[in-house]
CSV table of C-alpha atoms and ligand atoms in Angstrom, one decimal:
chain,number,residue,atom,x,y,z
A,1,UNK,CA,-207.8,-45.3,69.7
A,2,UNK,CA,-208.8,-42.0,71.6
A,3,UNK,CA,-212.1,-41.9,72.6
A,4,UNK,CA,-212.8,-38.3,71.5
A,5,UNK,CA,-211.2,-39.2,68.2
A,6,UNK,CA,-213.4,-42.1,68.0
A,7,UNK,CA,-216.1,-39.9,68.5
A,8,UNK,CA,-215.6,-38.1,66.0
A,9,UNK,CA,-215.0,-41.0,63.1
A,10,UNK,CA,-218.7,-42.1,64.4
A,11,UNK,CA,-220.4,-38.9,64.2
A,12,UNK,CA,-218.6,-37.8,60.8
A,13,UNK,CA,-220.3,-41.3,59.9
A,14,UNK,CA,-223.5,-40.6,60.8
A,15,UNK,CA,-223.8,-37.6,59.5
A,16,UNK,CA,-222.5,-39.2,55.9
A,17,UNK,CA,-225.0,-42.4,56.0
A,18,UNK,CA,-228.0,-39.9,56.7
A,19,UNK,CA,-227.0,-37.6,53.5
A,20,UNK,CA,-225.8,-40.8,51.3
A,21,UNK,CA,-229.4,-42.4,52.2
A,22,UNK,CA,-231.4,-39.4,51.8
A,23,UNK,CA,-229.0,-38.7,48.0
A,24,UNK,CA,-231.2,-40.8,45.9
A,25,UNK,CA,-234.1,-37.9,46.1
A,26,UNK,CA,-231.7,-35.7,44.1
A,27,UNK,CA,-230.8,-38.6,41.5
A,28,UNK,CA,-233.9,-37.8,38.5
A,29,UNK,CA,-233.1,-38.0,34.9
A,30,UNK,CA,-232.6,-34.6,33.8
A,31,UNK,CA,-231.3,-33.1,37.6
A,32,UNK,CA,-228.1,-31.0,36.7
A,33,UNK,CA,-225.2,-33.0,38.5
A,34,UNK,CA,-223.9,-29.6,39.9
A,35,UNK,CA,-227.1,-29.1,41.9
A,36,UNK,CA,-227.4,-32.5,43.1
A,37,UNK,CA,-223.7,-31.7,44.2
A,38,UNK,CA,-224.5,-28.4,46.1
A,39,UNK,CA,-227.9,-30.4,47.5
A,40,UNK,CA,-225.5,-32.7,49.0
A,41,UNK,CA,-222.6,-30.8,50.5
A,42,UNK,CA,-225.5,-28.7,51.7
A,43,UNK,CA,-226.6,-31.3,53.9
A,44,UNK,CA,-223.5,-31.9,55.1
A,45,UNK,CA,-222.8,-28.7,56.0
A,46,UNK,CA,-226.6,-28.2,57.7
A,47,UNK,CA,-226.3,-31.7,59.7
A,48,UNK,CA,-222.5,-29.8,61.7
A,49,UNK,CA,-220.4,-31.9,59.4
A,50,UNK,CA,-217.9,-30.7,56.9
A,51,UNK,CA,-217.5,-32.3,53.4
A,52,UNK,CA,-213.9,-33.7,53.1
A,53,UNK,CA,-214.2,-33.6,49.7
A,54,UNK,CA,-216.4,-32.7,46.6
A,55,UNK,CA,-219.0,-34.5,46.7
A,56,UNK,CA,-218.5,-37.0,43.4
A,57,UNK,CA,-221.4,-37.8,41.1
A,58,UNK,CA,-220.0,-40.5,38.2
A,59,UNK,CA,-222.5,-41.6,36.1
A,60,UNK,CA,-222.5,-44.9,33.6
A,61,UNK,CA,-218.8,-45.7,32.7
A,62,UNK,CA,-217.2,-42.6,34.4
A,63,UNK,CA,-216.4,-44.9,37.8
A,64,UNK,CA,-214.8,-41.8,40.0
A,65,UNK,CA,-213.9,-38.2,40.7
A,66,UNK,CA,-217.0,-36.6,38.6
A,67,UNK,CA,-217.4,-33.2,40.1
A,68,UNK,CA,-219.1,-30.7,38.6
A,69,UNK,CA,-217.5,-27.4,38.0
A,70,UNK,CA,-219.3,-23.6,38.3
A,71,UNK,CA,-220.2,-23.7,35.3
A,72,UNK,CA,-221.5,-27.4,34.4
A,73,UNK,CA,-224.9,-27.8,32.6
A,74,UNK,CA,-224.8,-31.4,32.6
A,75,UNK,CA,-227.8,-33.3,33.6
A,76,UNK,CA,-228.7,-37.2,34.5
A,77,UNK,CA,-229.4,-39.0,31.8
A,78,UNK,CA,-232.5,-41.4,31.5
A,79,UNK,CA,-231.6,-45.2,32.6
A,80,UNK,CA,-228.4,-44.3,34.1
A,81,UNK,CA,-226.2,-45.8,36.4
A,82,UNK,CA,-225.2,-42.9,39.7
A,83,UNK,CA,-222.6,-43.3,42.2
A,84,UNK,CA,-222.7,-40.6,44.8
A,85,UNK,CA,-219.9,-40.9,46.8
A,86,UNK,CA,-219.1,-38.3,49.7
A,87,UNK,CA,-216.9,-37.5,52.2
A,88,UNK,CA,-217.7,-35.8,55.9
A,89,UNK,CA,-215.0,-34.2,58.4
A,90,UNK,CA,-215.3,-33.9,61.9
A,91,UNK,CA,-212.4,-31.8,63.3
A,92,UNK,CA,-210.1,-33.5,60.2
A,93,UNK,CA,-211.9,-37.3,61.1
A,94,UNK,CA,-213.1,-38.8,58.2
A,95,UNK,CA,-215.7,-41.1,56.6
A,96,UNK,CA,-216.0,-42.1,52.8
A,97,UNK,CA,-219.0,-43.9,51.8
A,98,UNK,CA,-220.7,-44.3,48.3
A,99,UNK,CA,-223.7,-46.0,46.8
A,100,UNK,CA,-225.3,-46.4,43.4
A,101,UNK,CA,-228.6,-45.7,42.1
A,102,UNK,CA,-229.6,-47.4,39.2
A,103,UNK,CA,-232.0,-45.8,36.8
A,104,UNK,CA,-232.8,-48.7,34.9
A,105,UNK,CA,-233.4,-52.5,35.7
A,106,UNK,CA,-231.0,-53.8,33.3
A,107,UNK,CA,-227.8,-52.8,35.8
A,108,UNK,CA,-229.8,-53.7,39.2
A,109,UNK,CA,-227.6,-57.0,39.1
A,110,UNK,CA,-224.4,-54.9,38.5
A,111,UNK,CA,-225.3,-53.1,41.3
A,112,UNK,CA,-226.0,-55.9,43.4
A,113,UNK,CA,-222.9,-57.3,42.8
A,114,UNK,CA,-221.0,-54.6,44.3
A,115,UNK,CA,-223.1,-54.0,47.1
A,116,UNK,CA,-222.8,-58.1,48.0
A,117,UNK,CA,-219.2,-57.6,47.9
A,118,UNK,CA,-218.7,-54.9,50.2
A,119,UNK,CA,-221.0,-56.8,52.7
A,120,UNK,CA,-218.6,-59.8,52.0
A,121,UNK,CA,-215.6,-57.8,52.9
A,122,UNK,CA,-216.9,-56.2,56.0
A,123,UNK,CA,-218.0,-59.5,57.8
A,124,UNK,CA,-214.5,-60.6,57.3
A,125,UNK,CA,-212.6,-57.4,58.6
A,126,UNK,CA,-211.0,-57.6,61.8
A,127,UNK,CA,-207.6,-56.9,63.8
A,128,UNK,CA,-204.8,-58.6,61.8
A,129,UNK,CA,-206.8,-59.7,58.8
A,130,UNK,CA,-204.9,-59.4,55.3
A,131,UNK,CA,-205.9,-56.6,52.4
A,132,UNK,CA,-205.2,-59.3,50.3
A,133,UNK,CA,-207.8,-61.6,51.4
A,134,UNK,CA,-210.8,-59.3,51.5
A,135,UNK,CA,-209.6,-58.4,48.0
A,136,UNK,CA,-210.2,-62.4,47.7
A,137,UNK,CA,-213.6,-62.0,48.4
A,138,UNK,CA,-214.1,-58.4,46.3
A,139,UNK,CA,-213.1,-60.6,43.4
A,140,UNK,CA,-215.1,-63.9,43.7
A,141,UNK,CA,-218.1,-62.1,44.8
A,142,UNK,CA,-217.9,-60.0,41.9
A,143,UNK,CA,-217.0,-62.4,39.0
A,144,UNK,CA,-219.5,-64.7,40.5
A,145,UNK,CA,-222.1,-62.7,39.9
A,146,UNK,CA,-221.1,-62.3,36.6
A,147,UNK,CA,-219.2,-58.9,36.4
A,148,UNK,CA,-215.8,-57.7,36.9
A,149,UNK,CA,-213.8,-55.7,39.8
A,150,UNK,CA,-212.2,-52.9,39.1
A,151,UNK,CA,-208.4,-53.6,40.0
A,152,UNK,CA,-206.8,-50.3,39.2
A,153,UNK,CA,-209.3,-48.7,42.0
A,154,UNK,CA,-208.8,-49.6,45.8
A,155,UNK,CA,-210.4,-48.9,49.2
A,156,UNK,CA,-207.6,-47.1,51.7
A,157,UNK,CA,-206.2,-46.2,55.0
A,158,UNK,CA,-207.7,-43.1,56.7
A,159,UNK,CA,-206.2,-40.5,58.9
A,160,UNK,CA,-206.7,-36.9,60.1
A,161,UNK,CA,-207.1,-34.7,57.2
A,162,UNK,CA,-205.6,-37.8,55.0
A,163,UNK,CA,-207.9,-39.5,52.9
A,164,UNK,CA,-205.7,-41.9,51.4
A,165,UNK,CA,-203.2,-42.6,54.4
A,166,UNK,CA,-200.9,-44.9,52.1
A,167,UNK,CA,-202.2,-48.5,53.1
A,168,UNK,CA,-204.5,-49.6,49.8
A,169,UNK,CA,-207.1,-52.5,50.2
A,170,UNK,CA,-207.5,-53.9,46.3
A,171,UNK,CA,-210.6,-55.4,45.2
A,172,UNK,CA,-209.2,-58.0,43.4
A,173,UNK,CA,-206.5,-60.7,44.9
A,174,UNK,CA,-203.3,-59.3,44.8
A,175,UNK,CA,-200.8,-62.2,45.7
A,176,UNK,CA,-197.8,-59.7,46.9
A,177,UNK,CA,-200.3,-57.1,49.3
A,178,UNK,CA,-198.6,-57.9,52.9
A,179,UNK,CA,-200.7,-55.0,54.6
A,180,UNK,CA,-203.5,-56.4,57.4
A,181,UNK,CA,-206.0,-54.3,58.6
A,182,UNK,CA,-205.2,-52.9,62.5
A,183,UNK,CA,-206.6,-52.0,65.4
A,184,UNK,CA,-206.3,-48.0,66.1
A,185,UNK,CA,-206.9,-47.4,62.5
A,186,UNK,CA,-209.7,-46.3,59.7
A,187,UNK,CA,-210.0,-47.3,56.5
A,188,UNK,CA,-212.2,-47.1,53.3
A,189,UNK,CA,-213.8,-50.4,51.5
A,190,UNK,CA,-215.1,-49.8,47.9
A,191,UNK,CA,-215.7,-52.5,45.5
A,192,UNK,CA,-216.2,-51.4,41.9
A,193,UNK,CA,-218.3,-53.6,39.6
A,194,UNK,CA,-218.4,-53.1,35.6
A,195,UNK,CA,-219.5,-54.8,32.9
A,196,UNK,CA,-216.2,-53.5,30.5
A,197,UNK,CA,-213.1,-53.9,31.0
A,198,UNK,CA,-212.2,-54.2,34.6
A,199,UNK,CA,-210.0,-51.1,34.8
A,200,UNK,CA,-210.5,-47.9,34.6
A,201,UNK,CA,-208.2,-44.7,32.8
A,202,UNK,CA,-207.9,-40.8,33.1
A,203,UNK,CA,-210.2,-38.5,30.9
A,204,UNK,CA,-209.6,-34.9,30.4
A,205,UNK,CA,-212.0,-33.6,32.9
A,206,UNK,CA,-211.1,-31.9,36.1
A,207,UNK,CA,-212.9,-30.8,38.9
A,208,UNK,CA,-211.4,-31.6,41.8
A,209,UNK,CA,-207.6,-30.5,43.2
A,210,UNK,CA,-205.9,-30.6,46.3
A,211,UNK,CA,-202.7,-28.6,47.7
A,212,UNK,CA,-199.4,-30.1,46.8
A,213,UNK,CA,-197.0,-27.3,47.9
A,214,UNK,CA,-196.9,-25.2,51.1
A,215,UNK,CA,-195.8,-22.0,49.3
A,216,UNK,CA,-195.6,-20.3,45.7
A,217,UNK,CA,-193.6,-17.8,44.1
A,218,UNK,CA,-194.0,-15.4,41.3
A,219,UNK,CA,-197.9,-15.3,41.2
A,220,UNK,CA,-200.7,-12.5,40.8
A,221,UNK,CA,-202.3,-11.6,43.7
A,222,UNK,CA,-205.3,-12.8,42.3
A,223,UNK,CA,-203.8,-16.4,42.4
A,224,UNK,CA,-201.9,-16.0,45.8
A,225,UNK,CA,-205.6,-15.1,47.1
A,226,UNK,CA,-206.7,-18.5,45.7
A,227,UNK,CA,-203.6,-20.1,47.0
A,228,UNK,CA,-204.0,-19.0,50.9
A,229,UNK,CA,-207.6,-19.4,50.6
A,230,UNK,CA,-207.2,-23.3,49.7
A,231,UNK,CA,-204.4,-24.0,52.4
A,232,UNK,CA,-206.6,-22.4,55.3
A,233,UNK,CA,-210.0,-23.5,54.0
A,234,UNK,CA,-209.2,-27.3,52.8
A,235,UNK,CA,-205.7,-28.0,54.5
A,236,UNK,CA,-204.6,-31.3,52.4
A,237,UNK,CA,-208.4,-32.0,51.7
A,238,UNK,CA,-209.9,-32.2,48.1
A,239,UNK,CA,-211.7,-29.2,46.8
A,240,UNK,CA,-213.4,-27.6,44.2
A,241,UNK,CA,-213.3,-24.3,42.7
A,242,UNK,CA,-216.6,-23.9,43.4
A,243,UNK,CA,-215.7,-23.5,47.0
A,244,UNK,CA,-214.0,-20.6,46.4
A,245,UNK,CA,-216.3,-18.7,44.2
A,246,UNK,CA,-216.4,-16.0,47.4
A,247,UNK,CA,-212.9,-14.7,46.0
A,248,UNK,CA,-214.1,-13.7,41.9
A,249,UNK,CA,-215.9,-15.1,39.1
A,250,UNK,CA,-216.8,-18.3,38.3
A,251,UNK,CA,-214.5,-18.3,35.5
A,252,UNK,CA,-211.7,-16.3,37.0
A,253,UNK,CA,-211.7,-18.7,39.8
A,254,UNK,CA,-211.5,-21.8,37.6
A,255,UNK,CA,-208.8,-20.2,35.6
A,256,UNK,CA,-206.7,-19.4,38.5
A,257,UNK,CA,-207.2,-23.0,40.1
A,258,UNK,CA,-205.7,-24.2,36.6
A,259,UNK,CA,-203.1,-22.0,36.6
A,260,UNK,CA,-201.4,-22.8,40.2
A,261,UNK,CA,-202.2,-26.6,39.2
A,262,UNK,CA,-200.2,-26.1,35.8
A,263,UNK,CA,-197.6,-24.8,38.4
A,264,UNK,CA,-197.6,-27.9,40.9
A,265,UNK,CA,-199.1,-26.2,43.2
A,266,UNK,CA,-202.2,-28.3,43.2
A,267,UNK,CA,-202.6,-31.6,42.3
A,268,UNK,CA,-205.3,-32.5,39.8
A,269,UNK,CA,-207.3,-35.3,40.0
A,270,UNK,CA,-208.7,-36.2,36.7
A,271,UNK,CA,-212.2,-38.7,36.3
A,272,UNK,CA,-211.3,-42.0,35.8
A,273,UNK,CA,-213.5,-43.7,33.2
A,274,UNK,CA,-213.8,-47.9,32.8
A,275,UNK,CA,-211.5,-48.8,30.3
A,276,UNK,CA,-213.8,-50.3,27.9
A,277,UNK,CA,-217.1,-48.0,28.2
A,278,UNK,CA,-218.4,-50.2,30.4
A,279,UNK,CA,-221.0,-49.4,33.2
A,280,UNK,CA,-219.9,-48.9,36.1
A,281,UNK,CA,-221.0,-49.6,40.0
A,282,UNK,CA,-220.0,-48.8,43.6
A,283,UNK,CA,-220.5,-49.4,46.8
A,284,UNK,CA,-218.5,-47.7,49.8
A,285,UNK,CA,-218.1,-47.7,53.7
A,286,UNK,CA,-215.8,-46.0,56.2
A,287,UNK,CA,-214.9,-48.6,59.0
A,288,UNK,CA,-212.6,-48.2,62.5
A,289,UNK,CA,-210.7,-51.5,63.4
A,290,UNK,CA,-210.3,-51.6,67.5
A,291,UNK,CA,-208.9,-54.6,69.0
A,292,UNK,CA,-211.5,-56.7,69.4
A,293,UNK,CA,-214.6,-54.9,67.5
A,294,UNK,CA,-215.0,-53.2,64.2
A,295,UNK,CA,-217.3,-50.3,63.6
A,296,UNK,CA,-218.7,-49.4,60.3
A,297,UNK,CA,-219.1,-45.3,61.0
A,298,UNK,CA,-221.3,-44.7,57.6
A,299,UNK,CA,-223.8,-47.7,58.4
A,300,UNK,CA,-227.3,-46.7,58.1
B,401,LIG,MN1,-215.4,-42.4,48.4
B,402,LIG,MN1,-212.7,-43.9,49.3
């Protein structure tokens, strides 16, 4: 790998292991989700980095892609279980890293068991080692302790502007994954623990989108505004409308978002919620594989 691209995976990590470390200040019972949100990409933004996408707070059995929209009142509830997971760009290089806070000592194990297995998988990473392996471990660490991996979620290949390059890392052992990790390349580990289920499913809320077209026809100028605004600002990155609340309303914004998604110009990426209510827990780090060394960019 280029050293100046190197460079910039590590220092994208650093600045997203400061603000993930610093994220459980913002994580009370009763603290709106949207302004622990806007606390977080604030950092970001403060420490020279840029978030790669909204920042995610999913709390109990909602396991992913909770982000608050303008107008979201919702608060923390007591005894909860928080994943924070956020994302940092340097010049289009990513890290992805996620932890949980746990509200209450009932789910500290459920927690732990996540947290064990992403330690698990990282010790075992290396040039040429198989996803399907350090899914292996995901699962035994996991079911071990008790709990269950999530199977439908996986960890993921990283590139420039790309969070999900197309390689997937499962957390559970997957007999027919081929991929191996390689050197020259960045991925994403994230083992998700629950007492339900084991997978997870769509819900109906929305707060995140990304571009999916490079042009669109036959739209107000309102919406084309929107449109352009997203394709300079956020490339092929996640966003949320509230990044865009510069161009109108809150609500005229939202509205418009929906409206070019509704028309494929946007994908939507919907919360994904454990299958059977369970709780929920997460633990997530960005790594670069070189030929004969691994480093983990969003280590403390
Ligand atoms: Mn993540
Ligand atoms: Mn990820």
């Amino acid at each position: 790998m280029d050293s100046k691209v190197l460079e910039k995976y590590i220092e994208a990590g650093r600045i997203a292991s400061r603000v993930r470390d610093e994220a459980h200040r913002y994580v009370r019972p009763g603290a709106r989700l949207l302004d622990v949100c806007e606390a977080i990409e604030n950092r970001i933004r403060d420490m020279g980095g840029q978030p790669a996408f909204p920042c995610n707070i999913s709390v109990n059995e909602v396991a992913a892609h909770y982000s608050p929209l303008p107008m979201d009142n919702s608060t923390i509830p007591p005894g909860a279980v928080v994943k924070i997971d956020l994302g940092v760009h340097v010049d289009g290089y990513i890290a992805d890293t996620a932890r949980t806070v746990v509200l209450s000592p009932r789910y500290e194990d459920l927690a732990e068991a996540s947290r064990r297995a992403l330690n698990r998988a990282l010790e075992m990473v290396s040039d040429g080692v198989r996803f399907r392996d350090v899914g292996r471990v995901i699962e035994e660490t996991i079911k071990s302790m008790g709990f269950k991996p999530i199977r439908n979620l996986t960890g993921h290949s990283l590139d420039r502007y790309i969070i999900h390059a197309g390689e997937s890392i499962p957390n559970v052992y997957e007999r027919l994954v081929m991929g191996r990790f390689r050197a020259g390349r960045a991925y994403a580990i994230e083992p998700f623990a629950t007492n339900g289920l084991g997978f997870v499913v769509n819900d109906r809320y929305v707060g995140i989108y990304s571009l999916a077209k490079a042009r669109v026809k036959g739209v107000s100028s309102f919406d084309r505004e929107v449109f352009e605004a997203v394709k300079n600002r956020f490339r092929t990155l996640p966003f949320t409308p509230r990044w865009l609340l510069d161009l109108g309303e809150p609500r005229d914004v939202v509205r418009s978002v929906e409206r070019l998604a509704s028309r494929k110009a946007f994908h939507r990426y919907p919360i994904l919620v454990e299958a059977g209510g369970g709780m929920v827990a997460q633990f997530e780090h960005t790594l670069v594989v070189l030929r004969d060394e691994v480093i983990i960019t969003t280590k403390s």
